[in-house]
Coordinates of C-alpha atoms and ligand atoms in Angstrom, one line a residue:
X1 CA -3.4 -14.1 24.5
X2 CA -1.7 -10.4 23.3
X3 CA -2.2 -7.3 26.1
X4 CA -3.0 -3.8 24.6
X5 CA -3.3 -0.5 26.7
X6 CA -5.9 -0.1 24.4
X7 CA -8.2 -2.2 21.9
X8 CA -10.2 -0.2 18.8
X9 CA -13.1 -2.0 17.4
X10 CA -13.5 -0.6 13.6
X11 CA -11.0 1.2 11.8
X12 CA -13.1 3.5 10.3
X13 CA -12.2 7.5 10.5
X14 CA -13.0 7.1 14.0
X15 CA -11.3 4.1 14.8
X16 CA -8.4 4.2 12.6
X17 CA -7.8 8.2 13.8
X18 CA -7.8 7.3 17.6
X19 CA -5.6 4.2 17.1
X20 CA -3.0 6.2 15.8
X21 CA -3.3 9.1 18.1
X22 CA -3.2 6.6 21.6
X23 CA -0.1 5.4 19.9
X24 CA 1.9 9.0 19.6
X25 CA 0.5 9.2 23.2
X26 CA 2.6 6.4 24.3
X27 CA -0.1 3.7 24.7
X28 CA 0.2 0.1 23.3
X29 CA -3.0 0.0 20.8
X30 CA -4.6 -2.4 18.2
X31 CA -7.2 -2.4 16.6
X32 CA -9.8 -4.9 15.3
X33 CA -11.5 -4.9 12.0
X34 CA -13.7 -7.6 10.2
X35 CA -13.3 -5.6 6.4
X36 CA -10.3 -6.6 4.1
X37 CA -9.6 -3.2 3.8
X38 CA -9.2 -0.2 6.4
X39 CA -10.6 2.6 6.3
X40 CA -14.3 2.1 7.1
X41 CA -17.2 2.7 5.5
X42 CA -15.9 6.0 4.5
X43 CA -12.7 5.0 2.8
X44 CA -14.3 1.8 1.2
X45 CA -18.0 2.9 0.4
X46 CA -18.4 6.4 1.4
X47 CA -16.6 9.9 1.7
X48 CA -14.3 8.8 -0.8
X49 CA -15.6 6.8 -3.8
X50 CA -18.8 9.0 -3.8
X51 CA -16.5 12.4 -4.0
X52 CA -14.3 9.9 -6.7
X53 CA -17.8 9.6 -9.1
X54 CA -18.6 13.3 -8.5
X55 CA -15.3 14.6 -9.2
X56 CA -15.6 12.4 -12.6
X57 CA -18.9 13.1 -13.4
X58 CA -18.4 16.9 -12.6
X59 CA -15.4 16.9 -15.3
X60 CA -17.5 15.4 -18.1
X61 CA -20.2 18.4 -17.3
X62 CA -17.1 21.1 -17.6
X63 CA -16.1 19.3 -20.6
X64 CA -19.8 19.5 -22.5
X65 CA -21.2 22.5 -20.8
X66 CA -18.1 25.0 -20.7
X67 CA -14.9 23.9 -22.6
X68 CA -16.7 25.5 -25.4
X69 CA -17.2 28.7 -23.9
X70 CA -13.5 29.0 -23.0
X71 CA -12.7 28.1 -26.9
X72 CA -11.8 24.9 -26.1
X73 CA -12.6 22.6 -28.6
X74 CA -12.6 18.8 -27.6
X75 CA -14.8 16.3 -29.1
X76 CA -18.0 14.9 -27.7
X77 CA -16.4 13.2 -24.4
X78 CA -17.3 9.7 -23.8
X79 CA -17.9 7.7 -20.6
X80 CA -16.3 4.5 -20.1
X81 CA -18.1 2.8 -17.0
X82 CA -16.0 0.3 -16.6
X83 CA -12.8 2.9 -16.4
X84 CA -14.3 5.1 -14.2
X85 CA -15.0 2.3 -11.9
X86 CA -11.0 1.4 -11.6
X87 CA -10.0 4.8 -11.2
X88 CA -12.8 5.2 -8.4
X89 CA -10.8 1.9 -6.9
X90 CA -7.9 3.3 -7.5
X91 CA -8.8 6.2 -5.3
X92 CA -9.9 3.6 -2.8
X93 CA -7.0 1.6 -2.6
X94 CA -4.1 4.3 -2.3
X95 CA -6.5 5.9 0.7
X96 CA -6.8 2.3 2.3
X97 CA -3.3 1.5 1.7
X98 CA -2.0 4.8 3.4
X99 CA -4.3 3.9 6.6
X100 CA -2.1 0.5 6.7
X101 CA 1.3 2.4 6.0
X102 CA 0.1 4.4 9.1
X103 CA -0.5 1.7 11.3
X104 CA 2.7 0.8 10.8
X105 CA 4.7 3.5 10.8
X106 CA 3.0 4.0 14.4
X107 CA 3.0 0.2 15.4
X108 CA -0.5 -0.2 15.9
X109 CA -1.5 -3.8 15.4
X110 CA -4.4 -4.6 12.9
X111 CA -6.1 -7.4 14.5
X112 CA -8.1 -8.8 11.1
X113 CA -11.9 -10.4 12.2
X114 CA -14.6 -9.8 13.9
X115 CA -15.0 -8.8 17.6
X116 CA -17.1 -8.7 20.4
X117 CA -16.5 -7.9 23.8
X118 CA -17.8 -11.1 26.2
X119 CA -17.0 -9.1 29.3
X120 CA -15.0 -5.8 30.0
X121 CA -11.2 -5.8 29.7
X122 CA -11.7 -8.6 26.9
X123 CA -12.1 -8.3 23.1
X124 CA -12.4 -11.9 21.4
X125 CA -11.6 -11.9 17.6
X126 CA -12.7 -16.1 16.5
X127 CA -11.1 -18.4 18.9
X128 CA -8.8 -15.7 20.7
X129 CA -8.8 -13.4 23.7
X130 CA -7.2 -10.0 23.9
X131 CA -6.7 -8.2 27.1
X132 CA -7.2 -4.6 26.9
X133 CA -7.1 -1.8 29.6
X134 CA -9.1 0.0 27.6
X135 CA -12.5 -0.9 24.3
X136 CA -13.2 2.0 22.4
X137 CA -16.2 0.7 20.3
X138 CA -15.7 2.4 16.5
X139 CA -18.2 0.4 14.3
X140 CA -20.1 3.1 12.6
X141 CA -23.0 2.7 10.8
X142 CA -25.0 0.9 7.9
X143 CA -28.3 2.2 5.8
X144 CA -31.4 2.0 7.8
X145 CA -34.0 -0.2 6.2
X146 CA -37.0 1.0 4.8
X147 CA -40.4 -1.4 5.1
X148 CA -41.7 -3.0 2.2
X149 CA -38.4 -2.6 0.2
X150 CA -36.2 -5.5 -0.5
X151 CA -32.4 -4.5 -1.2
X152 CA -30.3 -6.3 -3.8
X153 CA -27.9 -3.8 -4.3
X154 CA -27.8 -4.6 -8.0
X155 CA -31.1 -2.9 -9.1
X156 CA -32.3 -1.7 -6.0
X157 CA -29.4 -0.4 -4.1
X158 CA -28.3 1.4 -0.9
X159 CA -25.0 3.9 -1.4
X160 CA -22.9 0.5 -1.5
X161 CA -24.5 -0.7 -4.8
X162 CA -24.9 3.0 -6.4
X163 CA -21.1 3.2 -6.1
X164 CA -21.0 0.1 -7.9
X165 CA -23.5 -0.4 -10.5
X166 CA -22.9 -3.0 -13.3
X167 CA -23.5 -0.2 -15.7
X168 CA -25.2 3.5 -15.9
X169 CA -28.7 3.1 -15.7
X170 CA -30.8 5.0 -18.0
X171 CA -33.3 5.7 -14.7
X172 CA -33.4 6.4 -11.2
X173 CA -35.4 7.0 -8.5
X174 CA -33.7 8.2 -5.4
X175 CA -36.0 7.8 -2.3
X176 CA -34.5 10.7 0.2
X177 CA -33.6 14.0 -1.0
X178 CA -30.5 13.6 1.7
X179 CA -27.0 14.2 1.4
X180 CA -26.2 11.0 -0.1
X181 CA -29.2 11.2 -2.5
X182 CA -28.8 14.5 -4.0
X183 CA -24.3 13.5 -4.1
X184 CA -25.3 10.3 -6.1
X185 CA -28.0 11.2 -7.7
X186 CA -26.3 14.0 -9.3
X187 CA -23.2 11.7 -10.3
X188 CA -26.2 9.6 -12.5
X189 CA -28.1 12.9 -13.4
X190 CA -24.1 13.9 -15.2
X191 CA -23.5 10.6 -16.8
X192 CA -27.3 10.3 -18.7
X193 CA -29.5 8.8 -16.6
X194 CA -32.8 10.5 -16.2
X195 CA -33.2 10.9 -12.0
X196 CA -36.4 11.1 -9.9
X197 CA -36.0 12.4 -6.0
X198 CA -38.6 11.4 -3.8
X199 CA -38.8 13.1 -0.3
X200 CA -41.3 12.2 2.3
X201 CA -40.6 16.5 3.5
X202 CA -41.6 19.5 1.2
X203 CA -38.1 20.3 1.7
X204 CA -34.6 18.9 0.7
X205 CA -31.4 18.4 2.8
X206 CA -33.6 18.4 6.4
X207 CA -31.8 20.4 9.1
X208 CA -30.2 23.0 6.7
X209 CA -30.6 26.9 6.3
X210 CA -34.1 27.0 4.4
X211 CA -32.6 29.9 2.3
X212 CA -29.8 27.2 1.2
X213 CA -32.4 24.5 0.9
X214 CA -34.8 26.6 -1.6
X215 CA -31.8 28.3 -3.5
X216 CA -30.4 24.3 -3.7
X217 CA -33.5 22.9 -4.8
X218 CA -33.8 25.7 -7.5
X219 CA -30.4 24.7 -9.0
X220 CA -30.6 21.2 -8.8
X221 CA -33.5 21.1 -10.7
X222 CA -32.0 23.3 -12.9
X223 CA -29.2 20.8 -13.7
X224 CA -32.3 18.4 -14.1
X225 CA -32.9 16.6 -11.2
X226 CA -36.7 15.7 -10.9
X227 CA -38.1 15.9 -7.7
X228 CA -41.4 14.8 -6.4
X229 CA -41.9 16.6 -2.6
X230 CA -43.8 15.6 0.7
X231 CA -44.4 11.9 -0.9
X232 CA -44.5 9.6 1.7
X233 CA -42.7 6.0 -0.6
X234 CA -45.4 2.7 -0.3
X235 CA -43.1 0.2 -1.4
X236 CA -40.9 -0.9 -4.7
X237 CA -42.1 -3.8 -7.0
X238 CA -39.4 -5.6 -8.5
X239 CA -40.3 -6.4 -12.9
X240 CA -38.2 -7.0 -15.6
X241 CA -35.6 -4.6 -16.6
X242 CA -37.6 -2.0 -14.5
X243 CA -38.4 -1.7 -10.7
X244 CA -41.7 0.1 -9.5
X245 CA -41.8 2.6 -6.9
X246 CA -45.3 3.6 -4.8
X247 CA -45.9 6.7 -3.3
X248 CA -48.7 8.5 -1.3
X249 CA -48.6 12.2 -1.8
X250 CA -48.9 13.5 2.2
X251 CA -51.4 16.8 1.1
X252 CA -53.7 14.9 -0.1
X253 CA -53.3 10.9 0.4
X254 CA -53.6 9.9 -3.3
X255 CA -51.2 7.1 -4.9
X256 CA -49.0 7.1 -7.4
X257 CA -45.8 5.4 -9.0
X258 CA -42.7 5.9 -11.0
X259 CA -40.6 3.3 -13.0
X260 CA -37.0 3.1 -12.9
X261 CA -34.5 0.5 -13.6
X262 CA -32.6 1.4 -10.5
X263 CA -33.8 2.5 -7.3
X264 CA -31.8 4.1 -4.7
X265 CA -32.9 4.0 -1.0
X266 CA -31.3 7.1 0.5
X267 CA -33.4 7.8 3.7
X268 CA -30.6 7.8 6.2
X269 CA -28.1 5.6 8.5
X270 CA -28.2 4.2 11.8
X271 CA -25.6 2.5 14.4
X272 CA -24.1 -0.8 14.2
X273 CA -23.8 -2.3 16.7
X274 CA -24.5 -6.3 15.9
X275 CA -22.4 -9.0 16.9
X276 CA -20.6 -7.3 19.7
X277 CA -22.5 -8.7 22.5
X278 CA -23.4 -5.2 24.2
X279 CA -26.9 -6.7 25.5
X280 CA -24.9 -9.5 27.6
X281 CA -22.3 -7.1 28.1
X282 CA -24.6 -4.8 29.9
X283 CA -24.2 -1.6 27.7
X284 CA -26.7 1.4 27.9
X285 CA -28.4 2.4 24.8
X286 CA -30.1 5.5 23.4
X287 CA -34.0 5.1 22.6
X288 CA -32.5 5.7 19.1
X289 CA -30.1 2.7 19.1
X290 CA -26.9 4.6 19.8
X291 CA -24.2 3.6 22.1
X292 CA -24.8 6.0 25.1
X293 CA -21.8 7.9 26.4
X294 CA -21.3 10.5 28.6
X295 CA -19.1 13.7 28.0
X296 CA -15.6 11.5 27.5
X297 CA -17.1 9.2 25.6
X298 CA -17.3 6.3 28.2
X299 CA -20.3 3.9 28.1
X300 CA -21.7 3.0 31.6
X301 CA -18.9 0.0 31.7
X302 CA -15.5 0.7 33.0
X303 CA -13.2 0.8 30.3
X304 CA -15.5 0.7 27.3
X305 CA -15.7 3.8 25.3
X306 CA -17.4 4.6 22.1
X307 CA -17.0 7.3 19.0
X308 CA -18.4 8.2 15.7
X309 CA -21.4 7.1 13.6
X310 CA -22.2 4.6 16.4
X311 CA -22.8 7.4 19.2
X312 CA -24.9 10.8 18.8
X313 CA -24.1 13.8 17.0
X314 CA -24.1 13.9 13.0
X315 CA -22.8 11.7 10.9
X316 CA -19.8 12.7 9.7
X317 CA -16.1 11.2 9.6
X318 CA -14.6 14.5 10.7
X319 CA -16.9 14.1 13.7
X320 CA -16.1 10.6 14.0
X321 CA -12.2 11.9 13.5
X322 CA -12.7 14.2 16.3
X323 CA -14.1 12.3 18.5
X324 CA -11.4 9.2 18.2
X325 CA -8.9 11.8 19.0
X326 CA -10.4 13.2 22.3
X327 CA -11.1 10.0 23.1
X328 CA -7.6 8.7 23.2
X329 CA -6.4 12.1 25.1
X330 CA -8.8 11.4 27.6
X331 CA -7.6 7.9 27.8
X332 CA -4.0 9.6 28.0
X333 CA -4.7 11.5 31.1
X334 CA -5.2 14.5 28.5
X335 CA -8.3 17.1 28.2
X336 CA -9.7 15.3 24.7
X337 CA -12.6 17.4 23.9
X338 CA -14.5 18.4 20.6
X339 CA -16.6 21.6 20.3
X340 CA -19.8 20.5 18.5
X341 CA -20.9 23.9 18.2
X342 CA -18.1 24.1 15.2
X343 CA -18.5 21.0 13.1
X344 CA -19.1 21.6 9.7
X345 CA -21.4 20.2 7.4
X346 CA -20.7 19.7 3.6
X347 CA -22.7 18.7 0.4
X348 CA -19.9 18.1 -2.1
X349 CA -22.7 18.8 -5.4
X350 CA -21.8 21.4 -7.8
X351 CA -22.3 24.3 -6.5
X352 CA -20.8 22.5 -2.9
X353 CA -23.1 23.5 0.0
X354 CA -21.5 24.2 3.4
X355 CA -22.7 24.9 6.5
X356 CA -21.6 25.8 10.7
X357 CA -23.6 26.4 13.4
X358 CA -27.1 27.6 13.6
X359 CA -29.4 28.1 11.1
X360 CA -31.8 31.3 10.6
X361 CA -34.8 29.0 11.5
X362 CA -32.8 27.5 14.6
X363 CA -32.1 31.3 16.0
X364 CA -35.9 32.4 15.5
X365 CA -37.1 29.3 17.5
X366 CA -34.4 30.1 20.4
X367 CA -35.9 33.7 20.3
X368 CA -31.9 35.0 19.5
X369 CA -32.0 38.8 18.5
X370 CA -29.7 38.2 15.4
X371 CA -28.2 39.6 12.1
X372 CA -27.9 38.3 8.2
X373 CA -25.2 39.2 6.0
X374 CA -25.6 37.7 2.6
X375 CA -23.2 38.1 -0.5
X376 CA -24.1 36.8 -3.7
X377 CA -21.7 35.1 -5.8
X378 CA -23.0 37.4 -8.6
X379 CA -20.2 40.2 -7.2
X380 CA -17.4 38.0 -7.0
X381 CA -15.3 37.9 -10.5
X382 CA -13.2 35.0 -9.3
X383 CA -17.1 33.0 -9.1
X384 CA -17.9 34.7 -12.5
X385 CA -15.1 34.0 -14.5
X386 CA -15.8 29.8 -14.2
X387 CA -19.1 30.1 -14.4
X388 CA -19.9 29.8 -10.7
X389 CA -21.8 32.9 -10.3
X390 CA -24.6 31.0 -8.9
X391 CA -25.5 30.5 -5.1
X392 CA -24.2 32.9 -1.8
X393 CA -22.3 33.3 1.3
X394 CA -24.9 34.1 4.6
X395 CA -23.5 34.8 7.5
X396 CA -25.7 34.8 10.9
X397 CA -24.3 37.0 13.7
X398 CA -25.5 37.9 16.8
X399 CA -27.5 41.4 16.6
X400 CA -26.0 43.2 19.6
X401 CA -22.3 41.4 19.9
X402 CA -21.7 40.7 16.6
X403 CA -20.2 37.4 17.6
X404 CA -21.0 34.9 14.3
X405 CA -23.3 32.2 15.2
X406 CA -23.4 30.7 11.9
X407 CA -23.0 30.1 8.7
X408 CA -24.4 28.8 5.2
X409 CA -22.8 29.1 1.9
X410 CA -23.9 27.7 -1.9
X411 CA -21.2 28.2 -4.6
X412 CA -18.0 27.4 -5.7
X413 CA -15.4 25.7 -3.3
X414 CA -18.4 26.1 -0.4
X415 CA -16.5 23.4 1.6
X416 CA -13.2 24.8 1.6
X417 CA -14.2 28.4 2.4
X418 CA -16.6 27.3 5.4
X419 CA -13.5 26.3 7.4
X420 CA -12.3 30.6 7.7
X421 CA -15.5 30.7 9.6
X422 CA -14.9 27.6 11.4
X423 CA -12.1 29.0 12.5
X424 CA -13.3 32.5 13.5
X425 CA -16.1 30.6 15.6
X426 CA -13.4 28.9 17.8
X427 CA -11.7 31.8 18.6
X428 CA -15.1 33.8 19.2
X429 CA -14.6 36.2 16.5
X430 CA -17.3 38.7 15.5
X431 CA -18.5 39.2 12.0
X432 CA -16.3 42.2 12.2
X433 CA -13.1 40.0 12.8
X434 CA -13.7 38.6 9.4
X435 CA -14.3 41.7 7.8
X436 CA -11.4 43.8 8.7
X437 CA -9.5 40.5 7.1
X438 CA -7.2 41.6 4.1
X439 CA -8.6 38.6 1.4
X440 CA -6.0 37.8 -1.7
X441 CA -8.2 38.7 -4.9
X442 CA -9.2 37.4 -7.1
X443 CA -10.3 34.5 -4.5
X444 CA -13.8 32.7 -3.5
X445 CA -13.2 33.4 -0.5
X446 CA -13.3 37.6 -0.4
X447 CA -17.7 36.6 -0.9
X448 CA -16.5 35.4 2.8
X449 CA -15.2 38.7 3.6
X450 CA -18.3 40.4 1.7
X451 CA -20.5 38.7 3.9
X452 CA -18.7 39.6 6.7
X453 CA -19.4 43.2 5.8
X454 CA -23.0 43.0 5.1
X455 CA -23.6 42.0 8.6
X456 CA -22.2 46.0 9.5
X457 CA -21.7 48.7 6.9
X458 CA -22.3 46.8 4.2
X459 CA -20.4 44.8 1.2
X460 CA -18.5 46.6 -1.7
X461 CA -19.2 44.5 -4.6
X462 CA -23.5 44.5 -4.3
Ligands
FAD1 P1 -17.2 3.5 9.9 O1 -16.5 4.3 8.9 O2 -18.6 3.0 9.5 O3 -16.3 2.3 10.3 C1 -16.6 1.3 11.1 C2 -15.8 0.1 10.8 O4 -16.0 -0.9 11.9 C3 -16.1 -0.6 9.5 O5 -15.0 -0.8 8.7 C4 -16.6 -2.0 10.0 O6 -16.3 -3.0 9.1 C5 -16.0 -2.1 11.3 N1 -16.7 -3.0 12.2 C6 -18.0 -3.0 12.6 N2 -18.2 -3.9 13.5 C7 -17.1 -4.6 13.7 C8 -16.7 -5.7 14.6 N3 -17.6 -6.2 15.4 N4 -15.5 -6.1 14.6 C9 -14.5 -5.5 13.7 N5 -14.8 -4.5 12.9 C10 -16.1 -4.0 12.9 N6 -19.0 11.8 5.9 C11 -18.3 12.9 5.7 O7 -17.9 13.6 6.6 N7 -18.0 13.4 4.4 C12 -18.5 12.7 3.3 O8 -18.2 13.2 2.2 C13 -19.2 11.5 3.5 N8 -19.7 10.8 2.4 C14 -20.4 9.7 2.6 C15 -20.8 9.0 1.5 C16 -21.5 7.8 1.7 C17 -22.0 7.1 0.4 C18 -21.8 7.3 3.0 C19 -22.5 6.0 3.1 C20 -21.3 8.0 4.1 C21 -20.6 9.2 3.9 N9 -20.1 9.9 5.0 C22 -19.5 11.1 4.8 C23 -20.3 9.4 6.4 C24 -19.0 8.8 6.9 O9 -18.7 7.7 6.0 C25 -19.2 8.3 8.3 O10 -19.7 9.3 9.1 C26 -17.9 7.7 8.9 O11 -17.4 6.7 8.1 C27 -18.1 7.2 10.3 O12 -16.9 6.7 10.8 P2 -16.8 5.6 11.9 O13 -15.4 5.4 12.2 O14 -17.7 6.0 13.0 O15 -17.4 4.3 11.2
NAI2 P1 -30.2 11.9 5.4 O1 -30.7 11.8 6.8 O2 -29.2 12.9 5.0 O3 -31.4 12.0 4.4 C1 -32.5 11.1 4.4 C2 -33.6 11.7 3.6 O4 -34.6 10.7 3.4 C3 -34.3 12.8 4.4 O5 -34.5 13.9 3.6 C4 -35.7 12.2 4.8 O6 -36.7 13.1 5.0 C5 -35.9 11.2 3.6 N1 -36.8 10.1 3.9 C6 -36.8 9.3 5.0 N2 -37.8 8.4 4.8 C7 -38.4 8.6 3.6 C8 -39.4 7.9 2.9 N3 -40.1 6.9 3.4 N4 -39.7 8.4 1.7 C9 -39.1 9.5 1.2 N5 -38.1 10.1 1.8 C10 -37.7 9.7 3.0 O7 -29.6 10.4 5.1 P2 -28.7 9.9 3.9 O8 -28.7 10.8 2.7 O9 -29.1 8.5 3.7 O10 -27.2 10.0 4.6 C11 -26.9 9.2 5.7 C12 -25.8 9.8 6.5 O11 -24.6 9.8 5.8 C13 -26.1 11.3 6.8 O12 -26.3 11.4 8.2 C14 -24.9 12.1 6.4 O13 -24.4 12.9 7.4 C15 -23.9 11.0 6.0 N6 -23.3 11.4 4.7 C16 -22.6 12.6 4.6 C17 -22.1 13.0 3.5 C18 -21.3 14.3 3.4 O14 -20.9 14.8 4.5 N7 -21.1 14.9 2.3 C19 -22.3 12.3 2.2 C20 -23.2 11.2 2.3 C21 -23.6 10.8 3.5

């Protein structure tokens, strides 16, 4: 039997993250996890192999659509599936590699199974016990099932199987017009394949800014995406070569179908939890199947904590990242704490869609008196110049303060440039803060500033 300070179940970008950080804190740590690989579901089927396909599929659609207009002059560009596969595992394997490079460089143990806790202070991986002062459950997440579809993630697949098709399908019907459907079903919209989104909502992206969700809807279907809207999906009858997908539009209840020869079921995550014995162990649950902690992330056992997709809050491995750290401070005697009034949200589609904070809808239903400034990236030359002209920068600030409450942005590099206003949140800046900002030019990032200055005076370039 080994000892640990501190035991981490799932070494996902919550798990992996706090392991390391209890270890720089001083406390002995391993962690146990049931993959061959670290890194979690982001590192091995997530964040990272989906941004690998749309970085790949993105460069084939500079290369047709705008080497030309540069004078570039290639020939047709070709897509070799099977390539593209091993550099996506390529990607994978360096990431998962650096997270064992970093275990040991930090001597945190990798315990390799499958655990469960049988009672508190214990985590039993196959035939053996390890003590631990401390549990910090880390196991994430997997797709939530829908009724009436079977999964074989070969022609109807969950994100696991669309990062891994045998080749590119010629069709696709994406049920969910969520984050992961509109990321993957623009990598198979790039490479050929015809793609249908079908959202039970009239809107896409549920939760966003509906200024970014219209504008984002416009542009996808510009690039091609289909989308049927407020279609509630019946089922999915498997044939040969094709699968067949029911639907019931909501407006006015009649039926319908679509064929495809692979179907992706996109309609959202949820906890997991199985195998670790939390019923026995006694472990308090939300109504929506979340472990529930309290505001250090303890569960209502002594000693047993929990982080990330397996708790409340979006999610997201920078959440999950977060949270692992705090976690471990807390452990350390240290005031851990995340803000989750700052935690971004990003669509990484071309244009990229960002977000922080409220939205306009979420300030009218609090009754806030507030202000827009929006900047198009029409007056930005940097946006222009690689054809990127599309989409905007809204800022939402407080109407008598000025204090920014939030903030939505479409265009180029969206994710990167949301983090200045991250930033500005945390130190309680106003929309004036960012405006009186000198911004390098040519950059994205002076739409930021533009935006900035809407909310007062006004911007420059519109
Ligand atoms: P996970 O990453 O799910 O890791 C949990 C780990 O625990 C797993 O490795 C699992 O094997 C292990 N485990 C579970 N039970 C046990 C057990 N009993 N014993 C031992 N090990 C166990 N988020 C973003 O922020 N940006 C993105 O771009 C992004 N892209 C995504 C794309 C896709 C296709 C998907 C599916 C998700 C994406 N996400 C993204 C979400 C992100 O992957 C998750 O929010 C994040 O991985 C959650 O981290 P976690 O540590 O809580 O859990
Ligand atoms: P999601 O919650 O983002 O979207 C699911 C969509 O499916 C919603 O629009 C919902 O209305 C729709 N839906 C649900 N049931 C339906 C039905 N029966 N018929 C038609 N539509 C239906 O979930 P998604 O896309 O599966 O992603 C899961 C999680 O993974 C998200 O919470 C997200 O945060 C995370 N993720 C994050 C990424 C990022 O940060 N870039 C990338 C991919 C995933």
């Amino acid at each position: 039997m080994s000892s640990y300070d501190v035991i981490v179940i799932g070494a996902g970008p919550g798990g992996y993250v706090c392991a390391i950080r209890c270890a720089q804190l001083g406390l002995k740590t391993a962690v146990v996890e049931g993959r061959d690989t670290l890194g979690g579901t982001c590192l091995n089927v997530g964040c990272i192999p989906s941004k690998a396909l749309l970085h790949a599929s993105h460069s084939l659609h500079e290369a047709e659509e705008n080497f030309g207009k540069m004078g570039l002059k290639v020939a047709k560009p070709k897509v070799d599936w099977e390539a593209m596969l091993d550099y996506k595992q390529g990607v994978i394997d360096g990431n998962t590699k650096g997270i064992e490079f970093l275990f040991k460089k930090n001597k945190v143990d990798w315990i390799k199974g499958w655990a469960s806790i049988p009672e508190a202070g214990k985590v039993k991986v196959g035939d053996d016990i390890h003590e631990a002062k401390n549990i910090i459950i880390a196991t994430g997440s997997e797709p939530s099932a829908l009724p009436g579809i079977e999964v074989d993630e070969e022609t109807v697949v969950t994100s696991t199987g669309a990062l891994a098709l045998k080749s590119i399908p010629k069709s696709m019907v994406v049920i969910g017009a969520g984050v992961i459907g509109l990321e993957l079903g623009s990598v198979y919209k790039r490479l050929g394949a015809d793609v249908t989104v079908v959202e039970f909502l009239d809107v896409i992206t549920p939760g966003m800014d509906g200024d970014v969700q219209k504008t984002f809807q416009k542009m996808l279907a510009k690039q091609g995406l289909n989308f049927v809207m407020g279609a509630a999906v019946q089922g999915v009858a498997k044939g040969k070569g094709k699968n067949t997908v029911t639907y019931k539009l909501r407006k006015d209840d009649s039926e319908h179908s679509i064929d495809a020869e692979v179907v992706l079921v996109a309609t959202g995550r949820r906890p997991y939890t199985a195998g670790l014995g939390l019923d026995a162990l006694g472990v308090e649950m939300t109504q929506r199947g979340q472990i529930a902690t309290n505001g250090h992330y303890a569960t209502n056992i002594p000693g047993v904590y929990a982080i990330g997709d397996a708790i409340e809050g979006p999610m997201l491995a920078h959440k999950a990242e977060d949270e692992g750290m705090a976690v471990a401070e807390v452990i350390a005697g240290q005031a851990g704490h995340v803000n989750y009034d700052v935690i971004p949200g990003v669509i990484y589609t071309a244009p990229e869609v960002a977000s922080v904070g409220k939205t306009e809808e979420q300030l009218k239903a609090e009754g806030r008196a507030y202000k827009v400034g929006k900047f198009s990236f029409m007056g930005n030359g940097r946006a222009k110049a690689v054809f990127m002209g599309d989409g905007f920068v809204k800022i939402l600030a407080d109407k008598a303060t000025d204090r920014i409450l939030g903030a939505h942005i479409i265009g180029p590099a969206a994710g990167d440039l949301i983090h200045e206003i991250c930033v500005a949140m945390e130190f309680g800046a106003a929309a004036e803060d960012l405006a009186r900002t000198c911004h390098a030019h040519p950059t994205y990032s002076e739409a930021v500033r533009e935006a900035a200055l809407a909310c007062g005076d006004g911007p420059i370039h519109s």
